[in-house]
GROMACS .gro file of C-alpha atoms in nm:
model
  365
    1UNK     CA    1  -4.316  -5.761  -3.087
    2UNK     CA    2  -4.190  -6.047  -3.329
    3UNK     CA    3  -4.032  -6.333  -3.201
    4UNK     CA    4  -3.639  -6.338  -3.183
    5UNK     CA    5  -3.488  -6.661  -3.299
    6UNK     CA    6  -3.141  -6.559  -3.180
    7UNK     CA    7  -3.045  -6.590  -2.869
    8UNK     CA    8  -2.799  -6.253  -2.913
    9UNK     CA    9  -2.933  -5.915  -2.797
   10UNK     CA   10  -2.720  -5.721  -2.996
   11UNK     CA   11  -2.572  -5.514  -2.719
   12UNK     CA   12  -2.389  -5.552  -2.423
   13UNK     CA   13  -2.612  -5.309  -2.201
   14UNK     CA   14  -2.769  -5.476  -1.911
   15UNK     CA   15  -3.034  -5.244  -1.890
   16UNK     CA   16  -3.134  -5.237  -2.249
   17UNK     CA   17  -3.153  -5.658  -2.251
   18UNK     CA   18  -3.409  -5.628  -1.955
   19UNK     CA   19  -3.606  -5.367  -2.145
   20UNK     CA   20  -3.611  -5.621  -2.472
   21UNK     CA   21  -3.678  -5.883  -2.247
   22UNK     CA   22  -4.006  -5.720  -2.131
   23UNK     CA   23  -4.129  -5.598  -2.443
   24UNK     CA   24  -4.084  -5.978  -2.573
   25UNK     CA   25  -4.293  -6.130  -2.331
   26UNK     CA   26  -4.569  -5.785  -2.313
   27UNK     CA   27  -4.895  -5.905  -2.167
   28UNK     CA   28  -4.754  -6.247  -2.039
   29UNK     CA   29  -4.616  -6.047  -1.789
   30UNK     CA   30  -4.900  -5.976  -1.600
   31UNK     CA   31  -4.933  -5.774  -1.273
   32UNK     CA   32  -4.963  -6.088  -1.061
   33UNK     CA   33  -4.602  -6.165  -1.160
   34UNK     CA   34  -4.283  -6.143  -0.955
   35UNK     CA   35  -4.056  -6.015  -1.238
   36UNK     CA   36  -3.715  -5.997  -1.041
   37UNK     CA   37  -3.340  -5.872  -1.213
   38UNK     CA   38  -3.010  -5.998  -1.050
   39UNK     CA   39  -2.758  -5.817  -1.196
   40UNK     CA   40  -2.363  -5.844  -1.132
   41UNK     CA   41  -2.064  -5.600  -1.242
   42UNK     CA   42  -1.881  -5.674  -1.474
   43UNK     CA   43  -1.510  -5.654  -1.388
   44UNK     CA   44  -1.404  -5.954  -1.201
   45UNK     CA   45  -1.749  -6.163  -1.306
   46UNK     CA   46  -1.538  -6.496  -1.473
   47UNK     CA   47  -1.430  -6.754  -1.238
   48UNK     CA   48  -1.303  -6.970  -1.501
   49UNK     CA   49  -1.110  -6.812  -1.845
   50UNK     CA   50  -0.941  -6.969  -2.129
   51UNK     CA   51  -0.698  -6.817  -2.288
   52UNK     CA   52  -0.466  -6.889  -2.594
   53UNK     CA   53  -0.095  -6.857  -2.479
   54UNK     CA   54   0.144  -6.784  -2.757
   55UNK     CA   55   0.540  -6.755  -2.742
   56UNK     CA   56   0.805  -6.753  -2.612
   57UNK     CA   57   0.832  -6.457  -2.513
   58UNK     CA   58   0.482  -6.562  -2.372
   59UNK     CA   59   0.168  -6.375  -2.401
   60UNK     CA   60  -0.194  -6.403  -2.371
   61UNK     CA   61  -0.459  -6.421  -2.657
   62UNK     CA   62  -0.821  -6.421  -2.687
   63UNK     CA   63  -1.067  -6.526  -2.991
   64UNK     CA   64  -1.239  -6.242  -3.079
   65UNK     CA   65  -1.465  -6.210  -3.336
   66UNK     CA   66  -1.358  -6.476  -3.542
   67UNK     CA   67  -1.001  -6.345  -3.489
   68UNK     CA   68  -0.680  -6.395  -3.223
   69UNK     CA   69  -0.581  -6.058  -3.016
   70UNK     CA   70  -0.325  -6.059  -2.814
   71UNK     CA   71  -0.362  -5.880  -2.474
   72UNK     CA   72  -0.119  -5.633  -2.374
   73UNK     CA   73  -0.120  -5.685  -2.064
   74UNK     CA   74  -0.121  -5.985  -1.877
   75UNK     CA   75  -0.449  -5.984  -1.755
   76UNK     CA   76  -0.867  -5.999  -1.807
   77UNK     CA   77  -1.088  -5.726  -1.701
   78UNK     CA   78  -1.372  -6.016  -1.657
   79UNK     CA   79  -1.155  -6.229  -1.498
   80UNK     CA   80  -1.228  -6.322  -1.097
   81UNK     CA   81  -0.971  -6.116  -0.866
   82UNK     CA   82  -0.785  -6.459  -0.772
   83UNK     CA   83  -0.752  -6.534  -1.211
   84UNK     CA   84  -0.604  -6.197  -1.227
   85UNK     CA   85  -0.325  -6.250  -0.940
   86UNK     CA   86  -0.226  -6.578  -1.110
   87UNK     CA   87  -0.202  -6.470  -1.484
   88UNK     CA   88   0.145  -6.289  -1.493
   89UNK     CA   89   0.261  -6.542  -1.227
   90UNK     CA   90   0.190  -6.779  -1.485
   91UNK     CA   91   0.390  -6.644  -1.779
   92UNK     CA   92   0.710  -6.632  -1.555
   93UNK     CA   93   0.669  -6.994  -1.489
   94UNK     CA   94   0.636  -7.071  -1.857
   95UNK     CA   95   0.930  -6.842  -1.914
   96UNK     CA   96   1.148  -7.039  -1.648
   97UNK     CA   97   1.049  -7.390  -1.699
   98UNK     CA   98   1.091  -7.450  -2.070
   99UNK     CA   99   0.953  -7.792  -1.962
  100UNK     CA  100   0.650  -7.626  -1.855
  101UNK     CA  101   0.609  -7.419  -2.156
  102UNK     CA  102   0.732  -7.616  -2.460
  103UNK     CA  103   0.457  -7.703  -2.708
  104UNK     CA  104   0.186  -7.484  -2.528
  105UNK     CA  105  -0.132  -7.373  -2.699
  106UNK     CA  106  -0.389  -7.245  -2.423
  107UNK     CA  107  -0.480  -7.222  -2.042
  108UNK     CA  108  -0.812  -7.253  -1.849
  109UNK     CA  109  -0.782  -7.114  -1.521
  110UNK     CA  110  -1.095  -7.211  -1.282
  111UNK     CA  111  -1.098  -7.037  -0.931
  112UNK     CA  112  -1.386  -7.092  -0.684
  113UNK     CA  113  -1.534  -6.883  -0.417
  114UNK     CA  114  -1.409  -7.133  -0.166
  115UNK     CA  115  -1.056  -7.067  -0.286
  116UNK     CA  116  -0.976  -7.352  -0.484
  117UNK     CA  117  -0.767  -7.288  -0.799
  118UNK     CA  118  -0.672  -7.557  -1.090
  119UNK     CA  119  -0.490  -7.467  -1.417
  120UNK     CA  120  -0.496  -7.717  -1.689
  121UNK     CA  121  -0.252  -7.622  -1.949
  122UNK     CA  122  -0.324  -7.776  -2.324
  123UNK     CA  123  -0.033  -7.862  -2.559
  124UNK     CA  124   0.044  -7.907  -2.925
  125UNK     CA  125   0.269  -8.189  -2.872
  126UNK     CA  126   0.358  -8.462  -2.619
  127UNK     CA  127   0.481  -8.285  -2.302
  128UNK     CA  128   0.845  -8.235  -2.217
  129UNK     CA  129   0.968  -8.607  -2.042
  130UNK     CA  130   0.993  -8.371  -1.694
  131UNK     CA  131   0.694  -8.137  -1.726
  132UNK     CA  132   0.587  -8.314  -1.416
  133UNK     CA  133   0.838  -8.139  -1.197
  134UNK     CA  134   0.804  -7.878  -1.370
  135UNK     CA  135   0.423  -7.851  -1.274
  136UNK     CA  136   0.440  -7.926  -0.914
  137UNK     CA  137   0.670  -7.665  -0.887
  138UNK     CA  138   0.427  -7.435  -1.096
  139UNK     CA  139   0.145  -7.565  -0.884
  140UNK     CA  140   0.355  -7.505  -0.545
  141UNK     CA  141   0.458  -7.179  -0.648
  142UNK     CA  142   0.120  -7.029  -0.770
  143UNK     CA  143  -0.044  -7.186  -0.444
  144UNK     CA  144  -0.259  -7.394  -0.682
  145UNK     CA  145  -0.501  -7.654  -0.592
  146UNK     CA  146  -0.405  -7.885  -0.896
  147UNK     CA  147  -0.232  -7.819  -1.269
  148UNK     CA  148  -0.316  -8.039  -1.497
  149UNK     CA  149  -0.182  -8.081  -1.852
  150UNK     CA  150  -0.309  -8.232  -2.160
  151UNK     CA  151  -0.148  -8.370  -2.522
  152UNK     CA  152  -0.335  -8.530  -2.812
  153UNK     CA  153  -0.590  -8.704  -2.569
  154UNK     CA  154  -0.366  -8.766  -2.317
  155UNK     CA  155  -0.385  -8.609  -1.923
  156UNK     CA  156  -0.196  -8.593  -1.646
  157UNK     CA  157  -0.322  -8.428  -1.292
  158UNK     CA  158  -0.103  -8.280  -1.054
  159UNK     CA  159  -0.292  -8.425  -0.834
  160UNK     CA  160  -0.615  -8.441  -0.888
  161UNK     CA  161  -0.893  -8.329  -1.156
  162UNK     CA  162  -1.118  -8.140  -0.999
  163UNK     CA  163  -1.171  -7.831  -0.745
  164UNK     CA  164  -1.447  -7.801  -0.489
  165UNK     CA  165  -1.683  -7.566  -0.473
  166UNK     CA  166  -1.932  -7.482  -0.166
  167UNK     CA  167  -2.231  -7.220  -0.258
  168UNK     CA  168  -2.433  -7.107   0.070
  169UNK     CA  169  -2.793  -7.139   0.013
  170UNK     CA  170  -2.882  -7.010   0.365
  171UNK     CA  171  -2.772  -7.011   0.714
  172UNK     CA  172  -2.788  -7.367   0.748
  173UNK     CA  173  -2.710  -7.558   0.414
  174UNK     CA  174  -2.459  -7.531   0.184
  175UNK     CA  175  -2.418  -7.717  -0.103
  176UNK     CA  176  -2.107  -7.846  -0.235
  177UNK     CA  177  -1.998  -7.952  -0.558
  178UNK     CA  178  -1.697  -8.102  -0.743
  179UNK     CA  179  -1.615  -7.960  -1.028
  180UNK     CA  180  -1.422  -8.143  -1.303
  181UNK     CA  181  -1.171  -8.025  -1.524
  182UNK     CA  182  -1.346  -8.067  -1.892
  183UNK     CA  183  -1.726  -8.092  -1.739
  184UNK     CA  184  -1.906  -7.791  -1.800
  185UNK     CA  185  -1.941  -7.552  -1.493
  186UNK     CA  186  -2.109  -7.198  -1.495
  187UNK     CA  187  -1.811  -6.948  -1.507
  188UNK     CA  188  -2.002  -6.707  -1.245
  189UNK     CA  189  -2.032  -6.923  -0.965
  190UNK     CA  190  -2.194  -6.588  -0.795
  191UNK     CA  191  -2.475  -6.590  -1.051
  192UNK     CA  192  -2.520  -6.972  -1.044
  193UNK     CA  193  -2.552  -6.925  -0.580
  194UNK     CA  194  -2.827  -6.651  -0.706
  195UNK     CA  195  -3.000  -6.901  -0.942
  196UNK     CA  196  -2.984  -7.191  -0.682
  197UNK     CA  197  -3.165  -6.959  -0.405
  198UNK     CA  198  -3.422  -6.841  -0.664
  199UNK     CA  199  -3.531  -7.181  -0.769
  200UNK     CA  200  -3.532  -7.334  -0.386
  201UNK     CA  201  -3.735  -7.000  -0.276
  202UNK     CA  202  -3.938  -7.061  -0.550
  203UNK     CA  203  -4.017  -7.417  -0.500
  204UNK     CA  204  -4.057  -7.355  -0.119
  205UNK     CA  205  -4.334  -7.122  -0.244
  206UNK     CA  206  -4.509  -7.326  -0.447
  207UNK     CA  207  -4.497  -7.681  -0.339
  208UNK     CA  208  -4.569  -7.918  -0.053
  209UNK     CA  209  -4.277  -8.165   0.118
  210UNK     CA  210  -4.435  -8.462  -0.077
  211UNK     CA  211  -4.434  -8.375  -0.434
  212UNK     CA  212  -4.166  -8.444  -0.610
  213UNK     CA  213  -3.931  -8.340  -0.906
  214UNK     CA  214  -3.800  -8.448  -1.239
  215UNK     CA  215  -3.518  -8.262  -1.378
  216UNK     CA  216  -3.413  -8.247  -1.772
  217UNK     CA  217  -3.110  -8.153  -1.882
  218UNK     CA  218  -2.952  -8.191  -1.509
  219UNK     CA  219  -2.596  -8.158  -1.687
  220UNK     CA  220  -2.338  -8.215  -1.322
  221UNK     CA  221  -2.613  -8.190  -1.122
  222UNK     CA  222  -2.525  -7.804  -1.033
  223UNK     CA  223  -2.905  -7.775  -0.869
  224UNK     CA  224  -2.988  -8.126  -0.795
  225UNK     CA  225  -2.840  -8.130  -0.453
  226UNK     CA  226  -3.007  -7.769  -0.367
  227UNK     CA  227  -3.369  -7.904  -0.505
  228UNK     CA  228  -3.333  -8.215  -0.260
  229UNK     CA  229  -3.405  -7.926   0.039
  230UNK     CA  230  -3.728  -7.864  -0.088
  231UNK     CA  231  -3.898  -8.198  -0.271
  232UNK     CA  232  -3.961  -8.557  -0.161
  233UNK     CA  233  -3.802  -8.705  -0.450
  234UNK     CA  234  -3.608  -8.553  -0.696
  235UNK     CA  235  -3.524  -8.763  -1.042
  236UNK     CA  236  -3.283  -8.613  -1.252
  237UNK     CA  237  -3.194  -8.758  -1.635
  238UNK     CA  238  -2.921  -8.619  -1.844
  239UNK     CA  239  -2.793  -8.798  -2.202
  240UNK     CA  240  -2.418  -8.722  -2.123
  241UNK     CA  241  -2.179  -8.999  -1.934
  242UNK     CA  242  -1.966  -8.745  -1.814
  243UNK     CA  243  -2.195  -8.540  -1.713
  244UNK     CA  244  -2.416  -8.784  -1.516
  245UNK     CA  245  -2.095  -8.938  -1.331
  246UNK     CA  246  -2.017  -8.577  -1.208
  247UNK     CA  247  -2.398  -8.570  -1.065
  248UNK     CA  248  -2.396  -8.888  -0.910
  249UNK     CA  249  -2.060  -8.786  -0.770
  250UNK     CA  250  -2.237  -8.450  -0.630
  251UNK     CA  251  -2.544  -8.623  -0.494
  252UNK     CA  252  -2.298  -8.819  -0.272
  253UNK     CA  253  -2.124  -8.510  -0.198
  254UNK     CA  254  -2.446  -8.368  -0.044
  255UNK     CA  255  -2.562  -8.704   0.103
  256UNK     CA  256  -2.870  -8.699  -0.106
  257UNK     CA  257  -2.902  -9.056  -0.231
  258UNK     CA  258  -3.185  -9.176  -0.088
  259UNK     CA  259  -3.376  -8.836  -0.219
  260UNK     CA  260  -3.230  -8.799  -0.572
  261UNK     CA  261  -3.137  -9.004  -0.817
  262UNK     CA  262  -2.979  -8.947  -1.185
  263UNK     CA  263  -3.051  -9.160  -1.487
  264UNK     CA  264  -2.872  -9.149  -1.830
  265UNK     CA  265  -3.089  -9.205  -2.066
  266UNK     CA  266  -3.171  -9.169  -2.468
  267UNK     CA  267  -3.416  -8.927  -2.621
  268UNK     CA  268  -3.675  -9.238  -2.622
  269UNK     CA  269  -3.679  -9.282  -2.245
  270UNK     CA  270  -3.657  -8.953  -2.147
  271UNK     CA  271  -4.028  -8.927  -2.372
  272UNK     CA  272  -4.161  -9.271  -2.214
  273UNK     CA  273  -4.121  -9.054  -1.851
  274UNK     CA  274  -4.265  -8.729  -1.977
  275UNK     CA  275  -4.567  -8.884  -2.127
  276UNK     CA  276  -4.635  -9.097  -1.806
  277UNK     CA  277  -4.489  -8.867  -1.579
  278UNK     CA  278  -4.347  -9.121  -1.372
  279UNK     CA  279  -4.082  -9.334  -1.313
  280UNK     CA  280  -3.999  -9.600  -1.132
  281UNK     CA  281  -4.352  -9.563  -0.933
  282UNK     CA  282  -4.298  -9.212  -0.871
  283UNK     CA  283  -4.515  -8.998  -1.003
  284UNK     CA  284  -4.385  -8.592  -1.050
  285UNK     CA  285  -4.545  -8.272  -0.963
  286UNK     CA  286  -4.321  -8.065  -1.109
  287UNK     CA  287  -4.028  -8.022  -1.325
  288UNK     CA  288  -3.724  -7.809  -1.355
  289UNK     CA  289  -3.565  -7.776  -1.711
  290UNK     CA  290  -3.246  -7.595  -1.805
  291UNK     CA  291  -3.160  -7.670  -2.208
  292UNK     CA  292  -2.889  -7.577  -2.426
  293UNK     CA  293  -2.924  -7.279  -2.631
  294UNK     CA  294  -3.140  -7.458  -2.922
  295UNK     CA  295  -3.422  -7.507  -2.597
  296UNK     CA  296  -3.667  -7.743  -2.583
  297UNK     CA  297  -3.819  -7.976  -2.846
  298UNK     CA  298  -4.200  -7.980  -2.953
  299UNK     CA  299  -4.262  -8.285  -2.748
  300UNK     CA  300  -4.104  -8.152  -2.424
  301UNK     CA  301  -4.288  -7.854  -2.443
  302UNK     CA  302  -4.615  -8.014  -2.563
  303UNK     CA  303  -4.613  -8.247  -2.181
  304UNK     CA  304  -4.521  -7.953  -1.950
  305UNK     CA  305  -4.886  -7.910  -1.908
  306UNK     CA  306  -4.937  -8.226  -1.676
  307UNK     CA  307  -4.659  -8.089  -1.389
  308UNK     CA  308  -4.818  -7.837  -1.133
  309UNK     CA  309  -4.510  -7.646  -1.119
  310UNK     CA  310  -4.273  -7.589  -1.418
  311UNK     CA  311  -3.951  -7.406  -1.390
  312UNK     CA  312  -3.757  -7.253  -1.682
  313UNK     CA  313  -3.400  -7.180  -1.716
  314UNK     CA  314  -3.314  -7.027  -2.074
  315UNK     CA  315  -3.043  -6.853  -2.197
  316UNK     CA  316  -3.220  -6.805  -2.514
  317UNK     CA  317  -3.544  -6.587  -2.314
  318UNK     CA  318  -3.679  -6.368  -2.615
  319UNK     CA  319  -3.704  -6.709  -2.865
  320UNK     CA  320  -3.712  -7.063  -2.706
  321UNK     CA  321  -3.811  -6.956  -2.332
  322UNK     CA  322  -4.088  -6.739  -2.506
  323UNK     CA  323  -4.243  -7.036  -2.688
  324UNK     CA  324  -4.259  -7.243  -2.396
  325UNK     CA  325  -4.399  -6.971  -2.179
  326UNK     CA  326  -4.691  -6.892  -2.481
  327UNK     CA  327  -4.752  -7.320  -2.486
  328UNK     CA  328  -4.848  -7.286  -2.120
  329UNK     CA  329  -5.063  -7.009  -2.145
  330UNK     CA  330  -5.418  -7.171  -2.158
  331UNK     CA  331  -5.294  -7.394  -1.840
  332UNK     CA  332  -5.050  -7.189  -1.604
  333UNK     CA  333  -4.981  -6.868  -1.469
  334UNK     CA  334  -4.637  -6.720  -1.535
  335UNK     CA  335  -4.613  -6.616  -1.151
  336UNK     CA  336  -4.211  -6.550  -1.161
  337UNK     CA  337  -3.959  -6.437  -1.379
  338UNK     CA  338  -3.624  -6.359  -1.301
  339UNK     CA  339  -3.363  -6.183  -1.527
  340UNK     CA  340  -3.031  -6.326  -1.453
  341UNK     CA  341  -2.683  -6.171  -1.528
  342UNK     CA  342  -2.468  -6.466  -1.596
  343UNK     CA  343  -2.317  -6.306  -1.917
  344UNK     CA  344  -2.224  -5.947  -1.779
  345UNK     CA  345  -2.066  -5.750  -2.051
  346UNK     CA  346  -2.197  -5.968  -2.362
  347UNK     CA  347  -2.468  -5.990  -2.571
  348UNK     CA  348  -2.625  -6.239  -2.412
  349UNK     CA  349  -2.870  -6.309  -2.083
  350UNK     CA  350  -2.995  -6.559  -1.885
  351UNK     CA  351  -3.373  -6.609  -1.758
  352UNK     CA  352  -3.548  -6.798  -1.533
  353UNK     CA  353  -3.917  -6.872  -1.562
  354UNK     CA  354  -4.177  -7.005  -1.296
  355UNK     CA  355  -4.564  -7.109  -1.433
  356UNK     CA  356  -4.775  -7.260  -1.194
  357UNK     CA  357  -5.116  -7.478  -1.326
  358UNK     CA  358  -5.430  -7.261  -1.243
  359UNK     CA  359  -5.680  -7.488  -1.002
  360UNK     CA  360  -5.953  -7.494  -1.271
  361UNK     CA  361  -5.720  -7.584  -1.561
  362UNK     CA  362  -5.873  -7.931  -1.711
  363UNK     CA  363  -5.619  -8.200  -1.601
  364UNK     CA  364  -5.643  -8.372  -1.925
  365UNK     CA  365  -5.557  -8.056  -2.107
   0.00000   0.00000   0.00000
């Protein structure tokens, strides 16, 4: 089958994305591996939606297509039960407090599974002089963790900038993570718990309690704390400030800083540690690598061959996870592959790949 450089399936039906999935990868799928699908319904999937909020009267809108549509009805078939409770409740307080709702432009609404809830609202002009009365009695009302709103670069939190979130990875651990207004999180925290487990059952599997880890692309440390379970050391390096202060504030979190540590770094040093595979001393078994869409570059994908144990996170499976998975093919077997629903009802899907190094490979190779 040729290779698909877009990372859209062209449908929304789960079933038919697995069945492209397979017939991308044909014979690299071999008997020998675990090919696993996690799937998720749809309705209620989105623990974090933006919307557009036009008015007043005030109403909800969504970019579609290249186009605003309003929604009828105030709320999101996608949207996580505790998003759907708060949406109308939301338009009456914008209705009430004109302080609250002068000037407005959108919402992001993030809810947890612990329970935590924070609304930032975003505005075309400087907020009204009392909007912060206006949003602790919002927040108070709506039983919100924080609201927090934002004007031309300016923020205020009501009180704080973040909600919590705790994922159970098994009887005994649970990892917990802060999650920052304006820091990327995945919206389907339930996918993201199934993710986690796969990659620490996977490790488990395949490694001994002295290797160790380096992790690219580590964005807020999401699986940094869960990976510290399973490997001595764990090194994680992400090119993002923001992004590596929320890890380094998770890794504390989880009391993992004598076992982790995260590094910002340019594309330069990044190479310098892939080509020795070691830093500071420590030398790395195996890696864990979860890109942006675009995937990995020809240098990346050209070292993966020195780690034991390389782990794949795409959303991008049938192009850039594909060419990664062909580069190993002389050196490791692909001996997992999980299809994960992290997009339900789109046209995309996320993958997870696991190639271990065969015993006879040549080490120089």
């Amino acid at each position: 089958m040729p290779l698909q450089r877009t990372a859209d399936f062209g449908t929304t039906d789960f079933e038919a994305k697995v069945n492209l999935v397979r017939a991308s990868y044909g014979d690299l799928i071999a008997e020998t591996t675990e090919f696993k699908i996690i799937s998720q319904e749809i309705s209620g999937s989105r623990y974090r939606c933006l919307f557009q909020v036009l008015g007043p009267p005030y109403h909800y809108a969504r970019r579609i297509g290249g186009k605003t549509v309003v929604l009828e009805e105030p709320t999101f078939d996608l949207a996580a039960p505790r998003i759907k409770t708060i949406m109308p409740q939301l338009l009456q307080q914008l209705d009430q407090h004109e302080e609250l709702g002068q000037g407005i432009r959108s919402v992001n609404i993030h809810t947890t599974l612990s329970g935590e809830t924070m609304v930032a609202l975003s505005y075309g002009q400087p907020r009204h002089p009392a909007w912060r009365d206006a949003a602790i009695a919002a927040r108070d009302a709506l039983d919100l963790t924080t609201i927090i709103g934002r004007s031309k670069g300016e923020r205020e939190c009501v009180e704080q900038s973040f909600v919590v979130e705790r994922f159970p990875l098994d009887d005994e651990v649970v990892i917990t993570l802060q999650q920052e207004e304006g820091v990327f999180c995945n919206p389907s925290p339930t996918m993201a718990l199934h993710t986690m487990q796969w990659l620490v059952n996977t490790a488990r599997s395949f490694c001994a309690a002295d290797m160790n880890l380096l992790e690219l692309y580590s964005g807020a440390g999401s699986y940094t704390p869960a990976m510290c379970t399973v490997f001595n050391k764990v090194h994680s390096v992400e090119i993002q400030r923001p992004l590596v202060e929320a890890a380094r504030r998770n890794l504390e979190l989880n009391g993992c800083q004598s076992k982790a540590s995260v590094t910002r770094a340019p594309v330069e040093d990044c190479r310098k540690v892939l080509y020795n595979c070691e830093h500071e001393g420590v030398k790395f078994d195996a890696i864990l690598l979860d890109p942006p869409r675009d995937g990995l570059d020809d240098f990346t994908r050209s070292k993966l061959h020195q780690f034991k144990l390389v782990l794949l996170i795409s959303c991008n499976p049938r192009h850039k996870l594909l060419l990664d998975v062909q580069a190993l093919a002389d050196t490791h077997d692909l001996a997992r592959f999980v299809v994960l629903d992290h997009f339900p009802g789109t046209t995309h899907l996320e993958c997870a790949a696991a190639l271990v190094k065969r015993e006879s490979s040549d080490p120089m190779l």
